[in-house]
C-alpha positions as a printed Julia matrix, in Angstrom:
189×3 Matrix{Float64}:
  84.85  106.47  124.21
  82.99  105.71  121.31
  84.45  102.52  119.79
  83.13  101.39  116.3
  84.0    97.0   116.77
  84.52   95.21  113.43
  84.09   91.04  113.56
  86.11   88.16  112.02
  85.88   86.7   108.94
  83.68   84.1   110.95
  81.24   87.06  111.16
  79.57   88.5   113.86
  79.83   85.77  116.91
  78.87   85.94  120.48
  82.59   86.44  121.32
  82.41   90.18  119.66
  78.73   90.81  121.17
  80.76   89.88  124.66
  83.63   91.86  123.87
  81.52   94.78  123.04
  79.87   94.02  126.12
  82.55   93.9   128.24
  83.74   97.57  126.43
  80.41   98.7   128.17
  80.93   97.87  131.19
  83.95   99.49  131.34
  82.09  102.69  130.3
  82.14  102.94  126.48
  79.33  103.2   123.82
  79.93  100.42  121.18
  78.33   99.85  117.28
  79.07   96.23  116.22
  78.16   96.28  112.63
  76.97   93.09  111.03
  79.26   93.47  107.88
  78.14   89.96  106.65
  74.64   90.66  107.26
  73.98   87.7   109.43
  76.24   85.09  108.07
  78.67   83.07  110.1
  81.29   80.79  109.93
  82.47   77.43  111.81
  85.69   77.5   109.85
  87.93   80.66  108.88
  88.08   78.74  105.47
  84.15   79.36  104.99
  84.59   82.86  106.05
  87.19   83.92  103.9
  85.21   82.1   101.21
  82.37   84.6   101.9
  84.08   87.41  102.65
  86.13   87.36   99.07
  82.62   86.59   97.49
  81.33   89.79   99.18
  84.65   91.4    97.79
  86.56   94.53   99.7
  85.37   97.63   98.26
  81.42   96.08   98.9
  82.75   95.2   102.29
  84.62   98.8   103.13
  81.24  100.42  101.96
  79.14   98.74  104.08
  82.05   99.5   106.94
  82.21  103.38  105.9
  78.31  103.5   106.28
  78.12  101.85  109.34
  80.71  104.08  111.22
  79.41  107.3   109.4
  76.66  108.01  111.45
  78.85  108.08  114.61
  82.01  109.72  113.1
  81.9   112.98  113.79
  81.97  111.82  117.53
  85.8   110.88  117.42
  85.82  106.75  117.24
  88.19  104.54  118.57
  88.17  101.93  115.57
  88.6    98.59  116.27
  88.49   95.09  115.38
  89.06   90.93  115.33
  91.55   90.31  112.9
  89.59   90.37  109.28
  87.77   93.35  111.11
  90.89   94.65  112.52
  92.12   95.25  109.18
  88.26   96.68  107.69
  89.02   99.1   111.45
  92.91  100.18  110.47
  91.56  101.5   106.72
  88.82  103.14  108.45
  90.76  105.12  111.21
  93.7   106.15  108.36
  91.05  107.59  106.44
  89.14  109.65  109.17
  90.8   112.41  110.64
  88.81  112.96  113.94
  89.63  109.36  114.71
  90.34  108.58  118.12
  91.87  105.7   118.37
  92.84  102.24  116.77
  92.76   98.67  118.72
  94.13   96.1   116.51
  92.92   92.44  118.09
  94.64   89.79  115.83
  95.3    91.32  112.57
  96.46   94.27  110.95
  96.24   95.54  106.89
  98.48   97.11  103.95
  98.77  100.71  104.65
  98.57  103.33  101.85
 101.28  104.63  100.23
  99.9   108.15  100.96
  97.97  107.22  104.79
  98.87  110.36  107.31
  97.71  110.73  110.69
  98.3   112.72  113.69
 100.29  111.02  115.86
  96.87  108.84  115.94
  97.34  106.43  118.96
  97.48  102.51  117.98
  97.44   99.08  119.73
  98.19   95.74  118.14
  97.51   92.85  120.0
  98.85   89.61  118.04
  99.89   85.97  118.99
 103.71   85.31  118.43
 103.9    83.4   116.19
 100.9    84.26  114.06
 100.53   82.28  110.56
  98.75   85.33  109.45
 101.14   88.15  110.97
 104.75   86.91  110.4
 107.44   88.86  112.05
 108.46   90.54  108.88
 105.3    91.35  108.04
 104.62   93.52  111.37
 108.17   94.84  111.29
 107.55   96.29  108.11
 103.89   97.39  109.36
 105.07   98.57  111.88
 107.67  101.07  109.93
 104.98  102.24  107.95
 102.63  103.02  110.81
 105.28  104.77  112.41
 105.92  107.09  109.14
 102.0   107.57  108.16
 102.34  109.27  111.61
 100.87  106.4   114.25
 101.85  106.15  117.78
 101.6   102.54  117.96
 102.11   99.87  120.45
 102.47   95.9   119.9
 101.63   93.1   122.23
 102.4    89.7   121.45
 101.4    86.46  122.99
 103.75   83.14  122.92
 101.87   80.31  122.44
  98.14   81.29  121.77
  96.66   81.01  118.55
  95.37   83.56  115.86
  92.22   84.17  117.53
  92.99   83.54  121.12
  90.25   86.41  122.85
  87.2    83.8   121.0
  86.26   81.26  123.89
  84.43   79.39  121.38
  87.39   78.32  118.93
  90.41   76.11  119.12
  92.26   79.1   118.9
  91.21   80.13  122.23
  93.52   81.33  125.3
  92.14   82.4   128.39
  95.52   83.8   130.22
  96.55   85.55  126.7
  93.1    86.87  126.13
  92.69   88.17  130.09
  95.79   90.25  129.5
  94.94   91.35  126.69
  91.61   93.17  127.44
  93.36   94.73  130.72
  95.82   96.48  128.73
  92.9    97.17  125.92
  90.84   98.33  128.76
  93.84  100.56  130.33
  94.81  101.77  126.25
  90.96  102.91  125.8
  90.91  104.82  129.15
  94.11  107.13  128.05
  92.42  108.14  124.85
């Protein structure tokens, strides 16, 4: 697969350079575009600082030209929560799309967003101070009528960003299980 792999809003961190590494390994070709163009973050306070400074139509554009190249391939969009959210837009708006792998986050979904039975994993810690349980049933409803296939995992206990092994946030069994089910998602696709 070809997966296009969005960072956080604490910008682009070894923990997506080893992700992306560890989507190599397992046999894929993966673009991690520096959407903050070298900036990071020790707090997710700073990066959403920077990130609304940057603003989201600047930050789509630079998302849109970084996946364009590589689009007419058929990506698997994905991405770490800020980043999942920049990958979601991106895969409801391209219709050879492959693929969508949601790792902590998700976004509003367009009132007119159709896809193709376009096949979707969420991966999200229960409970998540930035995806309450309303919000994802009612995501979830909406994915399901723009047309998704889409499959949520949730993890008791771990925190927002439990796959980073450099944050508080981290959680080694949660994050394990969740790149073996990524892993066995991305090979069905």
């Amino acid at each position: 697969m070809n997966i296009m792999l969005f960072h956080s809003t604490y910008g682009l961190r070894p923990a997506v350079r080893a992700a992306a590494d560890r989507l190599r390994a397992a046999g894929h070709q993966v673009w991690t575009p520096d959407l903050f163009e070298g900036s990071t973050f020790e707090t997710v306070e700073e990066g959403m600082e920077f990130k609304d400074s940057i603003g989201k139509d600047e930050l789509l554009k630079r998302a849109v030209l970084a996946a364009a190249p590589y689009s007419e391939r058929g990506l698997v969009y994905a991405g770490f929560s800020f980043g999942a959210s920049v990958a979601q837009t991106l895969a409801l708006g391209d219709d050879k799309a492959r693929g969508l792998l949601l790792l902590h986050g998700t976004s509003d979904i367009a009132a007119n967003a159709a896809v193709d039975e376009l096949p979707v994993q969420l991966h999200v810690a229960e409970p998540d101070q930035f995806e309450t349980d309303d919000w994802l049933s009612s995501w979830y409803l909406q994915m399901g009528r723009a047309g998704a296939d889409v499959e949520i995992y949730r993890y008791a206990g771990a925190g927002h960003l439990y796959t980073d092994p450099d944050l508080p946030d981290y959680d080694e069994e949660a994050a394990e299980a969740t790149w073996r089910v990524a892993l066995g998602f991305l090979e069905t696709l």
